[in-house]
């Protein structure tokens, strides 16, 4: 409980403008990370199909 009170006191001494700026920065970073992850997830499956075609003469490559 003392740690929480220390954090609250620290935020109180920083001022509301700096707190708003910190929360805004955290929000921007989170949005950027979510957008980056969603772009990675939406990659078309075509590269996997190309790899499968390229490995058809090397069946041991598919087992790994």
JSON list of N, CA and C in Angstrom, two decimals:
[
{"chain": "A", "resi": 1, "resn": "UNK", "atom": "N", "xyz": [0.82, -1.19, 0.00]},
{"chain": "A", "resi": 1, "resn": "UNK", "atom": "CA", "xyz": [0.00, 0.00, 0.00]},
{"chain": "A", "resi": 1, "resn": "UNK", "atom": "C", "xyz": [0.86, 1.25, 0.00]},
{"chain": "A", "resi": 2, "resn": "UNK", "atom": "N", "xyz": [2.01, 1.16, 0.64]},
{"chain": "A", "resi": 2, "resn": "UNK", "atom": "CA", "xyz": [2.91, 2.32, 0.67]},
{"chain": "A", "resi": 2, "resn": "UNK", "atom": "C", "xyz": [3.45, 2.63, -0.72]},
{"chain": "A", "resi": 3, "resn": "UNK", "atom": "N", "xyz": [3.70, 1.59, -1.50]},
{"chain": "A", "resi": 3, "resn": "UNK", "atom": "CA", "xyz": [4.21, 1.80, -2.85]},
{"chain": "A", "resi": 3, "resn": "UNK", "atom": "C", "xyz": [3.18, 2.53, -3.70]},
{"chain": "A", "resi": 4, "resn": "UNK", "atom": "N", "xyz": [1.92, 2.16, -3.56]},
{"chain": "A", "resi": 4, "resn": "UNK", "atom": "CA", "xyz": [0.86, 2.82, -4.30]},
{"chain": "A", "resi": 4, "resn": "UNK", "atom": "C", "xyz": [0.75, 4.29, -3.91]},
{"chain": "A", "resi": 5, "resn": "UNK", "atom": "N", "xyz": [0.84, 4.56, -2.63]},
{"chain": "A", "resi": 5, "resn": "UNK", "atom": "CA", "xyz": [0.78, 5.95, -2.15]},
{"chain": "A", "resi": 5, "resn": "UNK", "atom": "C", "xyz": [1.97, 6.75, -2.67]},
{"chain": "A", "resi": 6, "resn": "UNK", "atom": "N", "xyz": [3.13, 6.13, -2.74]},
{"chain": "A", "resi": 6, "resn": "UNK", "atom": "CA", "xyz": [4.32, 6.80, -3.27]},
{"chain": "A", "resi": 6, "resn": "UNK", "atom": "C", "xyz": [4.12, 7.14, -4.74]},
{"chain": "A", "resi": 7, "resn": "UNK", "atom": "N", "xyz": [3.55, 6.21, -5.51]},
{"chain": "A", "resi": 7, "resn": "UNK", "atom": "CA", "xyz": [3.29, 6.47, -6.93]},
{"chain": "A", "resi": 7, "resn": "UNK", "atom": "C", "xyz": [2.29, 7.60, -7.10]},
{"chain": "A", "resi": 8, "resn": "UNK", "atom": "N", "xyz": [1.25, 7.59, -6.32]},
{"chain": "A", "resi": 8, "resn": "UNK", "atom": "CA", "xyz": [0.23, 8.65, -6.40]},
{"chain": "A", "resi": 8, "resn": "UNK", "atom": "C", "xyz": [0.84, 9.99, -6.04]},
{"chain": "A", "resi": 9, "resn": "UNK", "atom": "N", "xyz": [1.67, 10.03, -5.01]},
{"chain": "A", "resi": 9, "resn": "UNK", "atom": "CA", "xyz": [2.33, 11.28, -4.63]},
{"chain": "A", "resi": 9, "resn": "UNK", "atom": "C", "xyz": [3.27, 11.77, -5.72]},
{"chain": "A", "resi": 10, "resn": "UNK", "atom": "N", "xyz": [3.97, 10.84, -6.36]},
{"chain": "A", "resi": 10, "resn": "UNK", "atom": "CA", "xyz": [4.88, 11.21, -7.44]},
{"chain": "A", "resi": 10, "resn": "UNK", "atom": "C", "xyz": [4.12, 11.81, -8.60]},
{"chain": "A", "resi": 11, "resn": "UNK", "atom": "N", "xyz": [3.00, 11.19, -8.99]},
{"chain": "A", "resi": 11, "resn": "UNK", "atom": "CA", "xyz": [2.18, 11.72, -10.07]},
{"chain": "A", "resi": 11, "resn": "UNK", "atom": "C", "xyz": [1.61, 13.09, -9.70]},
{"chain": "A", "resi": 12, "resn": "UNK", "atom": "N", "xyz": [1.23, 13.26, -8.44]},
{"chain": "A", "resi": 12, "resn": "UNK", "atom": "CA", "xyz": [0.70, 14.54, -8.00]},
{"chain": "A", "resi": 12, "resn": "UNK", "atom": "C", "xyz": [1.74, 15.64, -8.11]},
{"chain": "A", "resi": 13, "resn": "UNK", "atom": "N", "xyz": [2.99, 15.31, -7.85]},
{"chain": "A", "resi": 13, "resn": "UNK", "atom": "CA", "xyz": [4.03, 16.33, -7.91]},
{"chain": "A", "resi": 13, "resn": "UNK", "atom": "C", "xyz": [4.47, 16.62, -9.34]},
{"chain": "A", "resi": 14, "resn": "UNK", "atom": "N", "xyz": [4.23, 15.71, -10.27]},
{"chain": "A", "resi": 14, "resn": "UNK", "atom": "CA", "xyz": [4.63, 15.92, -11.66]},
{"chain": "A", "resi": 14, "resn": "UNK", "atom": "C", "xyz": [3.75, 16.94, -12.37]},
{"chain": "A", "resi": 15, "resn": "UNK", "atom": "N", "xyz": [2.50, 16.98, -12.04]},
{"chain": "A", "resi": 15, "resn": "UNK", "atom": "CA", "xyz": [1.59, 17.89, -12.71]},
{"chain": "A", "resi": 15, "resn": "UNK", "atom": "C", "xyz": [0.74, 17.15, -13.73]},
{"chain": "A", "resi": 16, "resn": "UNK", "atom": "N", "xyz": [-0.44, 17.66, -13.94]},
{"chain": "A", "resi": 16, "resn": "UNK", "atom": "CA", "xyz": [-1.39, 16.96, -14.81]},
{"chain": "A", "resi": 16, "resn": "UNK", "atom": "C", "xyz": [-0.97, 17.00, -16.27]},
{"chain": "A", "resi": 17, "resn": "UNK", "atom": "N", "xyz": [-0.28, 18.03, -16.71]},
{"chain": "A", "resi": 17, "resn": "UNK", "atom": "CA", "xyz": [0.15, 18.11, -18.11]},
{"chain": "A", "resi": 17, "resn": "UNK", "atom": "C", "xyz": [1.14, 17.03, -18.47]},
{"chain": "A", "resi": 18, "resn": "UNK", "atom": "N", "xyz": [2.09, 16.80, -17.58]},
{"chain": "A", "resi": 18, "resn": "UNK", "atom": "CA", "xyz": [3.09, 15.76, -17.84]},
{"chain": "A", "resi": 18, "resn": "UNK", "atom": "C", "xyz": [2.46, 14.38, -17.78]},
{"chain": "A", "resi": 19, "resn": "UNK", "atom": "N", "xyz": [1.54, 14.19, -16.88]},
{"chain": "A", "resi": 19, "resn": "UNK", "atom": "CA", "xyz": [0.85, 12.90, -16.79]},
{"chain": "A", "resi": 19, "resn": "UNK", "atom": "C", "xyz": [0.06, 12.63, -18.06]},
{"chain": "A", "resi": 20, "resn": "UNK", "atom": "N", "xyz": [-0.63, 13.64, -18.58]},
{"chain": "A", "resi": 20, "resn": "UNK", "atom": "CA", "xyz": [-1.39, 13.49, -19.81]},
{"chain": "A", "resi": 20, "resn": "UNK", "atom": "C", "xyz": [-0.45, 13.18, -20.98]},
{"chain": "A", "resi": 21, "resn": "UNK", "atom": "N", "xyz": [0.71, 13.83, -21.01]},
{"chain": "A", "resi": 21, "resn": "UNK", "atom": "CA", "xyz": [1.67, 13.56, -22.08]},
{"chain": "A", "resi": 21, "resn": "UNK", "atom": "C", "xyz": [2.19, 12.13, -21.99]},
{"chain": "A", "resi": 22, "resn": "UNK", "atom": "N", "xyz": [2.46, 11.65, -20.79]},
{"chain": "A", "resi": 22, "resn": "UNK", "atom": "CA", "xyz": [2.94, 10.27, -20.63]},
{"chain": "A", "resi": 22, "resn": "UNK", "atom": "C", "xyz": [1.89, 9.26, -21.06]},
{"chain": "A", "resi": 23, "resn": "UNK", "atom": "N", "xyz": [0.64, 9.47, -20.65]},
{"chain": "A", "resi": 23, "resn": "UNK", "atom": "CA", "xyz": [-0.43, 8.57, -21.07]},
{"chain": "A", "resi": 23, "resn": "UNK", "atom": "C", "xyz": [-0.65, 8.63, -22.57]},
{"chain": "A", "resi": 24, "resn": "UNK", "atom": "N", "xyz": [-0.53, 9.81, -23.16]},
{"chain": "A", "resi": 24, "resn": "UNK", "atom": "CA", "xyz": [-0.65, 9.93, -24.61]},
{"chain": "A", "resi": 24, "resn": "UNK", "atom": "C", "xyz": [0.45, 9.18, -25.33]},
{"chain": "A", "resi": 25, "resn": "UNK", "atom": "N", "xyz": [1.67, 9.27, -24.82]},
{"chain": "A", "resi": 25, "resn": "UNK", "atom": "CA", "xyz": [2.78, 8.55, -25.42]},
{"chain": "A", "resi": 25, "resn": "UNK", "atom": "C", "xyz": [2.58, 7.04, -25.32]},
{"chain": "A", "resi": 26, "resn": "UNK", "atom": "N", "xyz": [2.11, 6.57, -24.19]},
{"chain": "A", "resi": 26, "resn": "UNK", "atom": "CA", "xyz": [1.83, 5.14, -24.02]},
{"chain": "A", "resi": 26, "resn": "UNK", "atom": "C", "xyz": [0.73, 4.71, -24.99]},
{"chain": "A", "resi": 27, "resn": "UNK", "atom": "N", "xyz": [-0.29, 5.53, -25.15]},
{"chain": "A", "resi": 27, "resn": "UNK", "atom": "CA", "xyz": [-1.39, 5.19, -26.07]},
{"chain": "A", "resi": 27, "resn": "UNK", "atom": "C", "xyz": [-0.89, 5.10, -27.51]},
{"chain": "A", "resi": 28, "resn": "UNK", "atom": "N", "xyz": [-0.03, 6.04, -27.92]},
{"chain": "A", "resi": 28, "resn": "UNK", "atom": "CA", "xyz": [0.50, 6.02, -29.28]},
{"chain": "A", "resi": 28, "resn": "UNK", "atom": "C", "xyz": [1.35, 4.77, -29.50]},
{"chain": "A", "resi": 29, "resn": "UNK", "atom": "N", "xyz": [2.16, 4.41, -28.52]},
{"chain": "A", "resi": 29, "resn": "UNK", "atom": "CA", "xyz": [2.99, 3.21, -28.65]},
{"chain": "A", "resi": 29, "resn": "UNK", "atom": "C", "xyz": [2.11, 1.97, -28.76]},
{"chain": "A", "resi": 30, "resn": "UNK", "atom": "N", "xyz": [1.06, 1.88, -27.96]},
{"chain": "A", "resi": 30, "resn": "UNK", "atom": "CA", "xyz": [0.17, 0.72, -28.02]},
{"chain": "A", "resi": 30, "resn": "UNK", "atom": "C", "xyz": [-0.53, 0.62, -29.37]},
{"chain": "A", "resi": 31, "resn": "UNK", "atom": "N", "xyz": [-1.00, 1.73, -29.88]},
{"chain": "A", "resi": 31, "resn": "UNK", "atom": "CA", "xyz": [-1.67, 1.72, -31.19]},
{"chain": "A", "resi": 31, "resn": "UNK", "atom": "C", "xyz": [-0.69, 1.29, -32.27]},
{"chain": "A", "resi": 32, "resn": "UNK", "atom": "N", "xyz": [0.54, 1.78, -32.20]},
{"chain": "A", "resi": 32, "resn": "UNK", "atom": "CA", "xyz": [1.55, 1.40, -33.19]},
{"chain": "A", "resi": 32, "resn": "UNK", "atom": "C", "xyz": [1.85, -0.09, -33.12]},
{"chain": "A", "resi": 33, "resn": "UNK", "atom": "N", "xyz": [1.98, -0.62, -31.90]},
{"chain": "A", "resi": 33, "resn": "UNK", "atom": "CA", "xyz": [2.25, -2.05, -31.75]},
{"chain": "A", "resi": 33, "resn": "UNK", "atom": "C", "xyz": [1.10, -2.91, -32.26]},
{"chain": "A", "resi": 34, "resn": "UNK", "atom": "N", "xyz": [-0.13, -2.51, -31.98]},
{"chain": "A", "resi": 34, "resn": "UNK", "atom": "CA", "xyz": [-1.30, -3.26, -32.44]},
{"chain": "A", "resi": 34, "resn": "UNK", "atom": "C", "xyz": [-1.39, -3.22, -33.96]},
{"chain": "A", "resi": 35, "resn": "UNK", "atom": "N", "xyz": [-1.16, -2.05, -34.55]},
{"chain": "A", "resi": 35, "resn": "UNK", "atom": "CA", "xyz": [-1.20, -1.94, -36.01]},
{"chain": "A", "resi": 35, "resn": "UNK", "atom": "C", "xyz": [-0.11, -2.78, -36.65]},
{"chain": "A", "resi": 36, "resn": "UNK", "atom": "N", "xyz": [1.06, -2.78, -36.07]},
{"chain": "A", "resi": 36, "resn": "UNK", "atom": "CA", "xyz": [2.17, -3.57, -36.60]},
{"chain": "A", "resi": 36, "resn": "UNK", "atom": "C", "xyz": [1.86, -5.07, -36.51]},
{"chain": "A", "resi": 37, "resn": "UNK", "atom": "N", "xyz": [1.29, -5.50, -35.41]},
{"chain": "A", "resi": 37, "resn": "UNK", "atom": "CA", "xyz": [0.96, -6.91, -35.25]},
{"chain": "A", "resi": 37, "resn": "UNK", "atom": "C", "xyz": [-0.15, -7.33, -36.21]},
{"chain": "A", "resi": 38, "resn": "UNK", "atom": "N", "xyz": [-1.11, -6.46, -36.44]},
{"chain": "A", "resi": 38, "resn": "UNK", "atom": "CA", "xyz": [-2.20, -6.82, -37.35]},
{"chain": "A", "resi": 38, "resn": "UNK", "atom": "C", "xyz": [-1.71, -6.90, -38.79]},
{"chain": "A", "resi": 39, "resn": "UNK", "atom": "N", "xyz": [-0.74, -6.07, -39.15]},
{"chain": "A", "resi": 39, "resn": "UNK", "atom": "CA", "xyz": [-0.19, -6.16, -40.50]},
{"chain": "A", "resi": 39, "resn": "UNK", "atom": "C", "xyz": [0.61, -7.45, -40.68]},
{"chain": "A", "resi": 40, "resn": "UNK", "atom": "N", "xyz": [1.30, -7.87, -39.66]},
{"chain": "A", "resi": 40, "resn": "UNK", "atom": "CA", "xyz": [2.04, -9.13, -39.74]},
{"chain": "A", "resi": 40, "resn": "UNK", "atom": "C", "xyz": [1.09, -10.31, -39.86]},
{"chain": "A", "resi": 41, "resn": "UNK", "atom": "N", "xyz": [-0.05, -10.25, -39.21]},
{"chain": "A", "resi": 41, "resn": "UNK", "atom": "CA", "xyz": [-1.01, -11.35, -39.25]},
{"chain": "A", "resi": 41, "resn": "UNK", "atom": "C", "xyz": [-1.75, -11.44, -40.55]},
{"chain": "A", "resi": 42, "resn": "UNK", "atom": "N", "xyz": [-1.78, -10.36, -41.32]},
{"chain": "A", "resi": 42, "resn": "UNK", "atom": "CA", "xyz": [-2.55, -10.37, -42.56]},
{"chain": "A", "resi": 42, "resn": "UNK", "atom": "C", "xyz": [-1.70, -10.66, -43.78]},
{"chain": "A", "resi": 43, "resn": "UNK", "atom": "N", "xyz": [-0.54, -11.22, -43.60]},
{"chain": "A", "resi": 43, "resn": "UNK", "atom": "CA", "xyz": [0.32, -11.57, -44.73]},
{"chain": "A", "resi": 43, "resn": "UNK", "atom": "C", "xyz": [-0.35, -12.71, -45.49]},
{"chain": "A", "resi": 44, "resn": "UNK", "atom": "N", "xyz": [-0.35, -12.63, -46.79]},
{"chain": "A", "resi": 44, "resn": "UNK", "atom": "CA", "xyz": [-1.02, -13.65, -47.59]},
{"chain": "A", "resi": 44, "resn": "UNK", "atom": "C", "xyz": [-0.29, -14.99, -47.46]},
{"chain": "A", "resi": 45, "resn": "UNK", "atom": "N", "xyz": [-1.01, -16.09, -47.62]},
{"chain": "A", "resi": 45, "resn": "UNK", "atom": "CA", "xyz": [-0.38, -17.41, -47.49]},
{"chain": "A", "resi": 45, "resn": "UNK", "atom": "C", "xyz": [0.43, -17.81, -48.71]},
{"chain": "A", "resi": 46, "resn": "UNK", "atom": "N", "xyz": [0.56, -16.92, -49.68]},
{"chain": "A", "resi": 46, "resn": "UNK", "atom": "CA", "xyz": [1.28, -17.25, -50.90]},
{"chain": "A", "resi": 46, "resn": "UNK", "atom": "C", "xyz": [2.73, -17.65, -50.65]},
{"chain": "A", "resi": 47, "resn": "UNK", "atom": "N", "xyz": [3.49, -16.97, -49.77]},
{"chain": "A", "resi": 47, "resn": "UNK", "atom": "CA", "xyz": [4.87, -17.42, -49.55]},
{"chain": "A", "resi": 47, "resn": "UNK", "atom": "C", "xyz": [4.95, -18.86, -49.04]},
{"chain": "A", "resi": 48, "resn": "UNK", "atom": "N", "xyz": [4.00, -19.29, -48.23]},
{"chain": "A", "resi": 48, "resn": "UNK", "atom": "CA", "xyz": [4.00, -20.68, -47.75]},
{"chain": "A", "resi": 48, "resn": "UNK", "atom": "C", "xyz": [3.76, -21.64, -48.92]},
{"chain": "A", "resi": 49, "resn": "UNK", "atom": "N", "xyz": [2.87, -21.25, -49.84]},
{"chain": "A", "resi": 49, "resn": "UNK", "atom": "CA", "xyz": [2.61, -22.10, -51.00]},
{"chain": "A", "resi": 49, "resn": "UNK", "atom": "C", "xyz": [3.85, -22.18, -51.89]},
{"chain": "A", "resi": 50, "resn": "UNK", "atom": "N", "xyz": [4.54, -21.06, -52.04]},
{"chain": "A", "resi": 50, "resn": "UNK", "atom": "CA", "xyz": [5.77, -21.08, -52.84]},
{"chain": "A", "resi": 50, "resn": "UNK", "atom": "C", "xyz": [6.82, -21.96, -52.18]},
{"chain": "A", "resi": 51, "resn": "UNK", "atom": "N", "xyz": [6.93, -21.90, -50.86]},
{"chain": "A", "resi": 51, "resn": "UNK", "atom": "CA", "xyz": [7.90, -22.76, -50.17]},
{"chain": "A", "resi": 51, "resn": "UNK", "atom": "C", "xyz": [7.55, -24.22, -50.36]},
{"chain": "A", "resi": 52, "resn": "UNK", "atom": "N", "xyz": [6.26, -24.54, -50.34]},
{"chain": "A", "resi": 52, "resn": "UNK", "atom": "CA", "xyz": [5.85, -25.93, -50.52]},
{"chain": "A", "resi": 52, "resn": "UNK", "atom": "C", "xyz": [6.20, -26.41, -51.92]},
{"chain": "A", "resi": 53, "resn": "UNK", "atom": "N", "xyz": [6.01, -25.56, -52.92]},
{"chain": "A", "resi": 53, "resn": "UNK", "atom": "CA", "xyz": [6.37, -25.94, -54.29]},
{"chain": "A", "resi": 53, "resn": "UNK", "atom": "C", "xyz": [7.87, -26.09, -54.44]},
{"chain": "A", "resi": 54, "resn": "UNK", "atom": "N", "xyz": [8.63, -25.21, -53.78]},
{"chain": "A", "resi": 54, "resn": "UNK", "atom": "CA", "xyz": [10.08, -25.28, -53.89]},
{"chain": "A", "resi": 54, "resn": "UNK", "atom": "C", "xyz": [10.65, -26.50, -53.18]},
{"chain": "A", "resi": 55, "resn": "UNK", "atom": "N", "xyz": [9.97, -27.00, -52.15]},
{"chain": "A", "resi": 55, "resn": "UNK", "atom": "CA", "xyz": [10.47, -28.12, -51.37]},
{"chain": "A", "resi": 55, "resn": "UNK", "atom": "C", "xyz": [9.94, -29.48, -51.83]},
{"chain": "A", "resi": 56, "resn": "UNK", "atom": "N", "xyz": [9.23, -29.52, -52.92]},
{"chain": "A", "resi": 56, "resn": "UNK", "atom": "CA", "xyz": [8.64, -30.80, -53.31]},
{"chain": "A", "resi": 56, "resn": "UNK", "atom": "C", "xyz": [9.69, -31.82, -53.72]},
{"chain": "A", "resi": 57, "resn": "UNK", "atom": "N", "xyz": [10.87, -31.37, -54.13]},
{"chain": "A", "resi": 57, "resn": "UNK", "atom": "CA", "xyz": [11.93, -32.29, -54.49]},
{"chain": "A", "resi": 57, "resn": "UNK", "atom": "C", "xyz": [12.84, -32.61, -53.29]},
{"chain": "A", "resi": 58, "resn": "UNK", "atom": "N", "xyz": [12.56, -31.96, -52.19]},
{"chain": "A", "resi": 58, "resn": "UNK", "atom": "CA", "xyz": [13.35, -32.18, -50.95]},
{"chain": "A", "resi": 58, "resn": "UNK", "atom": "C", "xyz": [12.39, -32.47, -49.81]},
{"chain": "A", "resi": 59, "resn": "UNK", "atom": "N", "xyz": [11.84, -33.68, -49.72]},
{"chain": "A", "resi": 59, "resn": "UNK", "atom": "CA", "xyz": [10.85, -33.96, -48.69]},
{"chain": "A", "resi": 59, "resn": "UNK", "atom": "C", "xyz": [11.38, -33.81, -47.27]},
{"chain": "A", "resi": 60, "resn": "UNK", "atom": "N", "xyz": [12.69, -33.96, -47.09]},
{"chain": "A", "resi": 60, "resn": "UNK", "atom": "CA", "xyz": [13.23, -33.83, -45.73]},
{"chain": "A", "resi": 60, "resn": "UNK", "atom": "C", "xyz": [13.15, -32.38, -45.25]},
{"chain": "A", "resi": 61, "resn": "UNK", "atom": "N", "xyz": [13.07, -31.41, -46.15]},
{"chain": "A", "resi": 61, "resn": "UNK", "atom": "CA", "xyz": [12.95, -30.02, -45.76]},
{"chain": "A", "resi": 61, "resn": "UNK", "atom": "C", "xyz": [11.57, -29.73, -45.17]},
{"chain": "A", "resi": 62, "resn": "UNK", "atom": "N", "xyz": [10.54, -30.47, -45.61]},
{"chain": "A", "resi": 62, "resn": "UNK", "atom": "CA", "xyz": [9.20, -30.26, -45.08]},
{"chain": "A", "resi": 62, "resn": "UNK", "atom": "C", "xyz": [9.03, -30.89, -43.71]},
{"chain": "A", "resi": 63, "resn": "UNK", "atom": "N", "xyz": [9.80, -31.93, -43.41]},
{"chain": "A", "resi": 63, "resn": "UNK", "atom": "CA", "xyz": [9.65, -32.63, -42.13]},
{"chain": "A", "resi": 63, "resn": "UNK", "atom": "C", "xyz": [10.14, -31.79, -40.98]},
{"chain": "A", "resi": 64, "resn": "UNK", "atom": "N", "xyz": [11.03, -30.80, -41.21]},
{"chain": "A", "resi": 64, "resn": "UNK", "atom": "CA", "xyz": [11.60, -29.99, -40.15]},
{"chain": "A", "resi": 64, "resn": "UNK", "atom": "C", "xyz": [10.73, -28.93, -39.71]}
]
